[in-house]
Amino acid sequence: MPPPPPKTITAGQEVVSAFDGAITFRNLLHPTRNFNLEVTFHDHHPHLLRLREHEPPAHFHYLQVEYFQVLEGSLYVDAGPKRILLTPSDDELPVEAWVRNRVIPGPLSSDQQTTRFLLSGPAAQGPRMLDYIFYENYYRYMDAMISTGQAIEFIQILSMFDAGGSCIALPWYIPFGMTVSRVMGVVLGRWLGGVMGYQPYYKEWTTDWDTAAKRMRSSIFQKRFAAS
């Protein structure tokens, strides 16, 4: 079943908290890019300590390039078969569309309490893209589930990822894995999820509801959520 109605977020709020406070971020203006998140990992938070032991699943974006630039601390970025350690002395790292990727906190240090980095990208054509409203909905959903001890629902994740032009990456040995991932996002996330009541965006979590509603109206399976 879809998650319960989320806690209301006011339009002027700048900082989004996720994973019970382990990760926070805010959106900064960028002269050319559509979104520019300043993300902070609170390195010694229990959830991030567990993340070092159990790496998150890889994913990929098929419409946009993502850029990573570390401001404080260090960060591992898996991009395709490579694991790259980024520090403040490195230039920003682009991760191209259709490349499997994930982010993992860098080496833990007792002297380093936080890791801070910029995550940015350009706009995409059409109603599906990574941007601030995707990230605030996805991370507020994750925070709500973890903070209340509820199970994270796979169809809800697929619905949100589909809206963000993103897919869960299947294991590399599955034939046509990226194509299968895209089909899963559309069929399970958008079509079945829409019928079952899973929304890619929730009004209570979205600071730019007009944009979110416009995007959902582009799908016959989701347009009923635009007025919620």
PDB file of C-alpha atoms in Angstrom:
ATOM      1  CA  MET A   1       0.000   0.000   0.000  1.00  0.00           C
ATOM      2  CA  PRO A   2       1.126   3.616  -0.526  1.00  0.00           C
ATOM      3  CA  PRO A   3       2.781   5.394   2.419  1.00  0.00           C
ATOM      4  CA  PRO A   4       0.670   7.384   4.883  1.00  0.00           C
ATOM      5  CA  PRO A   5       0.183  11.125   4.279  1.00  0.00           C
ATOM      6  CA  PRO A   6       3.553  12.766   4.960  1.00  0.00           C
ATOM      7  CA  LYS A   7       4.270  15.623   7.317  1.00  0.00           C
ATOM      8  CA  THR A   8       3.665  19.037   5.776  1.00  0.00           C
ATOM      9  CA  ILE A   9       6.741  20.940   4.565  1.00  0.00           C
ATOM     10  CA  THR A  10       6.491  24.690   4.116  1.00  0.00           C
ATOM     11  CA  ALA A  11       7.533  26.165   0.788  1.00  0.00           C
ATOM     12  CA  GLY A  12      10.283  28.308   2.263  1.00  0.00           C
ATOM     13  CA  GLN A  13      12.149  25.539   4.051  1.00  0.00           C
ATOM     14  CA  GLU A  14      15.708  25.167   2.778  1.00  0.00           C
ATOM     15  CA  VAL A  15      17.205  22.134   4.528  1.00  0.00           C
ATOM     16  CA  VAL A  16      15.946  18.606   3.869  1.00  0.00           C
ATOM     17  CA  SER A  17      16.835  15.874   6.365  1.00  0.00           C
ATOM     18  CA  ALA A  18      17.017  12.197   5.436  1.00  0.00           C
ATOM     19  CA  PHE A  19      17.780   8.882   7.116  1.00  0.00           C
ATOM     20  CA  ASP A  20      16.832  10.248  10.534  1.00  0.00           C
ATOM     21  CA  GLY A  21      19.293  13.139  10.205  1.00  0.00           C
ATOM     22  CA  ALA A  22      22.230  11.197   8.763  1.00  0.00           C
ATOM     23  CA  ILE A  23      22.064  13.218   5.529  1.00  0.00           C
ATOM     24  CA  THR A  24      20.943  16.812   5.025  1.00  0.00           C
ATOM     25  CA  PHE A  25      20.908  18.940   1.891  1.00  0.00           C
ATOM     26  CA  ARG A  26      19.809  22.269   0.502  1.00  0.00           C
ATOM     27  CA  ASN A  27      19.505  23.622  -3.013  1.00  0.00           C
ATOM     28  CA  LEU A  28      21.904  26.401  -4.030  1.00  0.00           C
ATOM     29  CA  LEU A  29      21.596  28.616  -7.081  1.00  0.00           C
ATOM     30  CA  HIS A  30      23.834  27.733 -10.029  1.00  0.00           C
ATOM     31  CA  PRO A  31      24.364  29.964 -13.076  1.00  0.00           C
ATOM     32  CA  THR A  32      23.783  27.216 -15.651  1.00  0.00           C
ATOM     33  CA  ARG A  33      22.494  24.041 -13.975  1.00  0.00           C
ATOM     34  CA  ASN A  34      18.953  23.115 -13.039  1.00  0.00           C
ATOM     35  CA  PHE A  35      19.787  21.872  -9.565  1.00  0.00           C
ATOM     36  CA  ASN A  36      22.794  22.263  -7.296  1.00  0.00           C
ATOM     37  CA  LEU A  37      22.493  20.444  -3.982  1.00  0.00           C
ATOM     38  CA  GLU A  38      24.890  21.021  -1.119  1.00  0.00           C
ATOM     39  CA  VAL A  39      24.772  17.609   0.590  1.00  0.00           C
ATOM     40  CA  THR A  40      26.130  16.952   4.084  1.00  0.00           C
ATOM     41  CA  PHE A  41      26.879  13.473   5.421  1.00  0.00           C
ATOM     42  CA  HIS A  42      27.055  13.349   9.215  1.00  0.00           C
ATOM     43  CA  ASP A  43      29.823  10.776   9.165  1.00  0.00           C
ATOM     44  CA  HIS A  44      29.396   9.207  12.609  1.00  0.00           C
ATOM     45  CA  HIS A  45      25.612   8.882  12.472  1.00  0.00           C
ATOM     46  CA  PRO A  46      24.551   5.224  12.998  1.00  0.00           C
ATOM     47  CA  HIS A  47      22.804   5.049   9.617  1.00  0.00           C
ATOM     48  CA  LEU A  48      25.930   6.162   7.773  1.00  0.00           C
ATOM     49  CA  LEU A  49      28.076   3.759   9.764  1.00  0.00           C
ATOM     50  CA  ARG A  50      25.789   0.943   8.578  1.00  0.00           C
ATOM     51  CA  LEU A  51      25.985   2.267   5.026  1.00  0.00           C
ATOM     52  CA  ARG A  52      29.713   1.612   5.060  1.00  0.00           C
ATOM     53  CA  GLU A  53      29.003  -2.050   5.811  1.00  0.00           C
ATOM     54  CA  HIS A  54      26.068  -2.510   3.423  1.00  0.00           C
ATOM     55  CA  GLU A  55      26.570  -0.555   0.229  1.00  0.00           C
ATOM     56  CA  PRO A  56      23.460   0.879  -1.442  1.00  0.00           C
ATOM     57  CA  PRO A  57      22.304  -0.602  -4.753  1.00  0.00           C
ATOM     58  CA  ALA A  58      23.643   0.996  -7.908  1.00  0.00           C
ATOM     59  CA  HIS A  59      21.364   3.001 -10.179  1.00  0.00           C
ATOM     60  CA  PHE A  60      21.625   4.938 -13.421  1.00  0.00           C
ATOM     61  CA  HIS A  61      20.134   8.029 -15.033  1.00  0.00           C
ATOM     62  CA  TYR A  62      19.263   7.888 -18.711  1.00  0.00           C
ATOM     63  CA  LEU A  63      18.553  11.565 -19.394  1.00  0.00           C
ATOM     64  CA  GLN A  64      21.095  13.682 -17.510  1.00  0.00           C
ATOM     65  CA  VAL A  65      24.695  14.032 -16.454  1.00  0.00           C
ATOM     66  CA  GLU A  66      25.335  14.368 -12.722  1.00  0.00           C
ATOM     67  CA  TYR A  67      28.307  16.285 -11.333  1.00  0.00           C
ATOM     68  CA  PHE A  68      29.987  15.661  -7.978  1.00  0.00           C
ATOM     69  CA  GLN A  69      32.395  18.035  -6.239  1.00  0.00           C
ATOM     70  CA  VAL A  70      33.643  17.461  -2.692  1.00  0.00           C
ATOM     71  CA  LEU A  71      33.942  20.510  -0.444  1.00  0.00           C
ATOM     72  CA  GLU A  72      34.860  18.823   2.849  1.00  0.00           C
ATOM     73  CA  GLY A  73      35.922  15.285   3.750  1.00  0.00           C
ATOM     74  CA  SER A  74      36.009  12.572   1.097  1.00  0.00           C
ATOM     75  CA  LEU A  75      33.553  10.589  -0.975  1.00  0.00           C
ATOM     76  CA  TYR A  76      33.638   7.389  -3.004  1.00  0.00           C
ATOM     77  CA  VAL A  77      31.773   7.553  -6.305  1.00  0.00           C
ATOM     78  CA  ASP A  78      31.225   4.305  -8.180  1.00  0.00           C
ATOM     79  CA  ALA A  79      30.930   5.149 -11.879  1.00  0.00           C
ATOM     80  CA  GLY A  80      30.685   2.098 -14.101  1.00  0.00           C
ATOM     81  CA  PRO A  81      33.448  -0.360 -13.109  1.00  0.00           C
ATOM     82  CA  LYS A  82      35.540   2.325 -11.354  1.00  0.00           C
ATOM     83  CA  ARG A  83      35.510   3.425  -7.723  1.00  0.00           C
ATOM     84  CA  ILE A  84      36.814   6.980  -7.454  1.00  0.00           C
ATOM     85  CA  LEU A  85      37.784   8.704  -4.207  1.00  0.00           C
ATOM     86  CA  LEU A  86      37.005  12.415  -4.376  1.00  0.00           C
ATOM     87  CA  THR A  87      38.513  15.025  -2.040  1.00  0.00           C
ATOM     88  CA  PRO A  88      38.371  18.842  -2.002  1.00  0.00           C
ATOM     89  CA  SER A  89      41.540  18.964  -4.101  1.00  0.00           C
ATOM     90  CA  ASP A  90      39.836  17.192  -7.027  1.00  0.00           C
ATOM     91  CA  ASP A  91      37.878  18.784  -9.856  1.00  0.00           C
ATOM     92  CA  GLU A  92      34.195  17.975 -10.115  1.00  0.00           C
ATOM     93  CA  LEU A  93      33.423  14.531 -11.471  1.00  0.00           C
ATOM     94  CA  PRO A  94      30.801  14.089 -14.229  1.00  0.00           C
ATOM     95  CA  VAL A  95      28.815  10.848 -14.279  1.00  0.00           C
ATOM     96  CA  GLU A  96      27.301  10.438 -17.723  1.00  0.00           C
ATOM     97  CA  ALA A  97      23.834   9.122 -18.547  1.00  0.00           C
ATOM     98  CA  TRP A  98      23.513   5.319 -18.782  1.00  0.00           C
ATOM     99  CA  VAL A  99      26.425   4.764 -16.380  1.00  0.00           C
ATOM    100  CA  ARG A 100      25.810   2.636 -13.284  1.00  0.00           C
ATOM    101  CA  ASN A 101      26.690   4.678 -10.214  1.00  0.00           C
ATOM    102  CA  ARG A 102      26.354   5.105  -6.466  1.00  0.00           C
ATOM    103  CA  VAL A 103      27.869   7.241  -3.721  1.00  0.00           C
ATOM    104  CA  ILE A 104      29.498   5.884  -0.564  1.00  0.00           C
ATOM    105  CA  PRO A 105      31.071   7.850   2.319  1.00  0.00           C
ATOM    106  CA  GLY A 106      34.863   8.036   2.198  1.00  0.00           C
ATOM    107  CA  PRO A 107      37.249   6.671   4.841  1.00  0.00           C
ATOM    108  CA  LEU A 108      36.061   7.356   8.379  1.00  0.00           C
ATOM    109  CA  SER A 109      38.152   9.645  10.570  1.00  0.00           C
ATOM    110  CA  SER A 110      37.709  10.601  14.201  1.00  0.00           C
ATOM    111  CA  ASP A 111      38.756  14.145  13.275  1.00  0.00           C
ATOM    112  CA  GLN A 112      36.226  14.473  10.455  1.00  0.00           C
ATOM    113  CA  GLN A 113      32.625  14.843  11.585  1.00  0.00           C
ATOM    114  CA  THR A 114      30.998  15.729   8.270  1.00  0.00           C
ATOM    115  CA  THR A 115      31.451  15.218   4.557  1.00  0.00           C
ATOM    116  CA  ARG A 116      30.085  17.972   2.347  1.00  0.00           C
ATOM    117  CA  PHE A 117      29.752  17.904  -1.435  1.00  0.00           C
ATOM    118  CA  LEU A 118      27.883  19.464  -4.348  1.00  0.00           C
ATOM    119  CA  LEU A 119      25.571  17.368  -6.523  1.00  0.00           C
ATOM    120  CA  SER A 120      24.344  19.172  -9.619  1.00  0.00           C
ATOM    121  CA  GLY A 121      22.998  18.649 -13.097  1.00  0.00           C
ATOM    122  CA  PRO A 122      21.331  20.278 -16.104  1.00  0.00           C
ATOM    123  CA  ALA A 123      17.652  20.115 -16.934  1.00  0.00           C
ATOM    124  CA  ALA A 124      16.252  17.375 -19.169  1.00  0.00           C
ATOM    125  CA  GLN A 125      13.692  17.669 -21.928  1.00  0.00           C
ATOM    126  CA  GLY A 126      10.192  16.497 -21.044  1.00  0.00           C
ATOM    127  CA  PRO A 127       8.382  15.827 -17.754  1.00  0.00           C
ATOM    128  CA  ARG A 128      10.882  13.385 -16.209  1.00  0.00           C
ATOM    129  CA  MET A 129      14.142  14.550 -14.727  1.00  0.00           C
ATOM    130  CA  LEU A 130      16.410  14.732 -11.739  1.00  0.00           C
ATOM    131  CA  ASP A 131      15.935  18.024  -9.936  1.00  0.00           C
ATOM    132  CA  TYR A 132      15.274  19.446  -6.507  1.00  0.00           C
ATOM    133  CA  ILE A 133      11.664  18.252  -6.266  1.00  0.00           C
ATOM    134  CA  PHE A 134      12.747  14.701  -7.114  1.00  0.00           C
ATOM    135  CA  TYR A 135      15.371  14.696  -4.384  1.00  0.00           C
ATOM    136  CA  GLU A 136      13.177  16.309  -1.730  1.00  0.00           C
ATOM    137  CA  ASN A 137      10.387  13.777  -2.328  1.00  0.00           C
ATOM    138  CA  TYR A 138      12.677  10.749  -2.469  1.00  0.00           C
ATOM    139  CA  TYR A 139      14.670  11.646   0.642  1.00  0.00           C
ATOM    140  CA  ARG A 140      11.654  12.815   2.627  1.00  0.00           C
ATOM    141  CA  TYR A 141      10.008   9.501   1.844  1.00  0.00           C
ATOM    142  CA  MET A 142      13.099   7.592   2.980  1.00  0.00           C
ATOM    143  CA  ASP A 143      13.303   9.707   6.133  1.00  0.00           C
ATOM    144  CA  ALA A 144       9.617   9.119   6.949  1.00  0.00           C
ATOM    145  CA  MET A 145       9.935   5.359   6.576  1.00  0.00           C
ATOM    146  CA  ILE A 146      13.160   5.024   8.558  1.00  0.00           C
ATOM    147  CA  SER A 147      12.114   7.436  11.313  1.00  0.00           C
ATOM    148  CA  THR A 148       8.861   5.528  11.891  1.00  0.00           C
ATOM    149  CA  GLY A 149      10.320   2.040  11.430  1.00  0.00           C
ATOM    150  CA  GLN A 150       8.238   1.247   8.348  1.00  0.00           C
ATOM    151  CA  ALA A 151       9.346  -0.871   5.414  1.00  0.00           C
ATOM    152  CA  ILE A 152      10.560   0.925   2.282  1.00  0.00           C
ATOM    153  CA  GLU A 153       8.237  -0.075  -0.552  1.00  0.00           C
ATOM    154  CA  PHE A 154       9.812  -1.108  -3.846  1.00  0.00           C
ATOM    155  CA  ILE A 155       6.973   0.148  -6.063  1.00  0.00           C
ATOM    156  CA  GLN A 156       7.107   3.559  -4.379  1.00  0.00           C
ATOM    157  CA  ILE A 157      10.831   3.781  -5.095  1.00  0.00           C
ATOM    158  CA  LEU A 158      10.276   2.761  -8.726  1.00  0.00           C
ATOM    159  CA  SER A 159       7.555   5.405  -9.080  1.00  0.00           C
ATOM    160  CA  MET A 160       9.851   8.146  -7.794  1.00  0.00           C
ATOM    161  CA  PHE A 161      12.843   6.950  -9.809  1.00  0.00           C
ATOM    162  CA  ASP A 162      10.747   6.838 -12.980  1.00  0.00           C
ATOM    163  CA  ALA A 163       9.743  10.470 -12.417  1.00  0.00           C
ATOM    164  CA  GLY A 164      13.430  11.317 -12.000  1.00  0.00           C
ATOM    165  CA  GLY A 165      14.527   9.647 -15.249  1.00  0.00           C
ATOM    166  CA  SER A 166      16.347   7.051 -13.153  1.00  0.00           C
ATOM    167  CA  CYS A 167      16.389   3.275 -12.744  1.00  0.00           C
ATOM    168  CA  ILE A 168      17.545   0.729 -10.201  1.00  0.00           C
ATOM    169  CA  ALA A 169      20.504  -1.034 -11.828  1.00  0.00           C
ATOM    170  CA  LEU A 170      20.062  -4.792 -12.061  1.00  0.00           C
ATOM    171  CA  PRO A 171      23.140  -7.030 -11.657  1.00  0.00           C
ATOM    172  CA  TRP A 172      25.548  -6.660 -14.571  1.00  0.00           C
ATOM    173  CA  TYR A 173      25.187 -10.316 -15.608  1.00  0.00           C
ATOM    174  CA  ILE A 174      21.453 -10.007 -16.432  1.00  0.00           C
ATOM    175  CA  PRO A 175      21.055  -9.760 -20.239  1.00  0.00           C
ATOM    176  CA  PHE A 176      19.692  -6.389 -21.401  1.00  0.00           C
ATOM    177  CA  GLY A 177      19.642  -5.344 -17.741  1.00  0.00           C
ATOM    178  CA  MET A 178      19.305  -1.597 -18.360  1.00  0.00           C
ATOM    179  CA  THR A 179      16.394  -2.121 -20.739  1.00  0.00           C
ATOM    180  CA  VAL A 180      14.700  -4.380 -18.208  1.00  0.00           C
ATOM    181  CA  SER A 181      15.253  -1.730 -15.527  1.00  0.00           C
ATOM    182  CA  ARG A 182      13.566   0.917 -17.655  1.00  0.00           C
ATOM    183  CA  VAL A 183      10.619  -1.347 -18.366  1.00  0.00           C
ATOM    184  CA  MET A 184      10.259  -2.058 -14.648  1.00  0.00           C
ATOM    185  CA  GLY A 185      10.190   1.665 -13.912  1.00  0.00           C
ATOM    186  CA  VAL A 186       7.433   2.317 -16.427  1.00  0.00           C
ATOM    187  CA  VAL A 187       5.294  -0.790 -15.936  1.00  0.00           C
ATOM    188  CA  LEU A 188       5.663  -1.243 -12.169  1.00  0.00           C
ATOM    189  CA  GLY A 189       6.480   2.280 -11.056  1.00  0.00           C
ATOM    190  CA  ARG A 190       4.352   4.431 -13.347  1.00  0.00           C
ATOM    191  CA  TRP A 191       1.512   2.205 -14.564  1.00  0.00           C
ATOM    192  CA  LEU A 192       0.914  -0.289 -11.749  1.00  0.00           C
ATOM    193  CA  GLY A 193       2.076   2.169  -9.111  1.00  0.00           C
ATOM    194  CA  GLY A 194      -0.337   4.807 -10.398  1.00  0.00           C
ATOM    195  CA  VAL A 195      -3.249   2.371 -10.317  1.00  0.00           C
ATOM    196  CA  MET A 196      -2.333   1.328  -6.761  1.00  0.00           C
ATOM    197  CA  GLY A 197      -2.059   4.918  -5.558  1.00  0.00           C
ATOM    198  CA  TYR A 198       1.702   5.421  -5.441  1.00  0.00           C
ATOM    199  CA  GLN A 199       2.636   8.988  -6.360  1.00  0.00           C
ATOM    200  CA  PRO A 200       6.004  10.151  -7.664  1.00  0.00           C
ATOM    201  CA  TYR A 201       5.487  13.471  -5.863  1.00  0.00           C
ATOM    202  CA  TYR A 202       3.520  14.317  -2.718  1.00  0.00           C
ATOM    203  CA  LYS A 203       2.156  17.784  -2.131  1.00  0.00           C
ATOM    204  CA  GLU A 204       3.180  17.793   1.524  1.00  0.00           C
ATOM    205  CA  TRP A 205       6.792  17.107   0.547  1.00  0.00           C
ATOM    206  CA  THR A 206       7.034  19.375  -2.503  1.00  0.00           C
ATOM    207  CA  THR A 207       7.983  23.054  -2.474  1.00  0.00           C
ATOM    208  CA  ASP A 208       7.143  23.532  -6.188  1.00  0.00           C
ATOM    209  CA  TRP A 209       3.823  21.714  -6.430  1.00  0.00           C
ATOM    210  CA  ASP A 210       2.796  23.430  -9.688  1.00  0.00           C
ATOM    211  CA  THR A 211       5.720  21.816 -11.531  1.00  0.00           C
ATOM    212  CA  ALA A 212       5.121  18.420  -9.910  1.00  0.00           C
ATOM    213  CA  ALA A 213       1.406  18.503 -10.768  1.00  0.00           C
ATOM    214  CA  LYS A 214       2.128  19.476 -14.375  1.00  0.00           C
ATOM    215  CA  ARG A 215       4.464  16.505 -14.752  1.00  0.00           C
ATOM    216  CA  MET A 216       1.974  14.053 -13.286  1.00  0.00           C
ATOM    217  CA  ARG A 217      -0.748  15.288 -15.655  1.00  0.00           C
ATOM    218  CA  SER A 218       1.399  13.983 -18.536  1.00  0.00           C
ATOM    219  CA  SER A 219       0.579  10.396 -17.484  1.00  0.00           C
ATOM    220  CA  ILE A 220      -2.964   8.994 -17.550  1.00  0.00           C
ATOM    221  CA  PHE A 221      -1.971   6.797 -14.610  1.00  0.00           C
ATOM    222  CA  GLN A 222      -0.845   9.709 -12.436  1.00  0.00           C
ATOM    223  CA  LYS A 223      -2.882  12.740 -13.465  1.00  0.00           C
ATOM    224  CA  ARG A 224      -5.443  12.123 -10.702  1.00  0.00           C
ATOM    225  CA  PHE A 225      -2.717  12.900  -8.155  1.00  0.00           C
ATOM    226  CA  ALA A 226      -2.162  16.402  -9.564  1.00  0.00           C
ATOM    227  CA  ALA A 227      -5.117  17.797  -7.637  1.00  0.00           C
ATOM    228  CA  SER A 228      -4.314  16.064  -4.343  1.00  0.00           C
TER     229      SER A 228
END
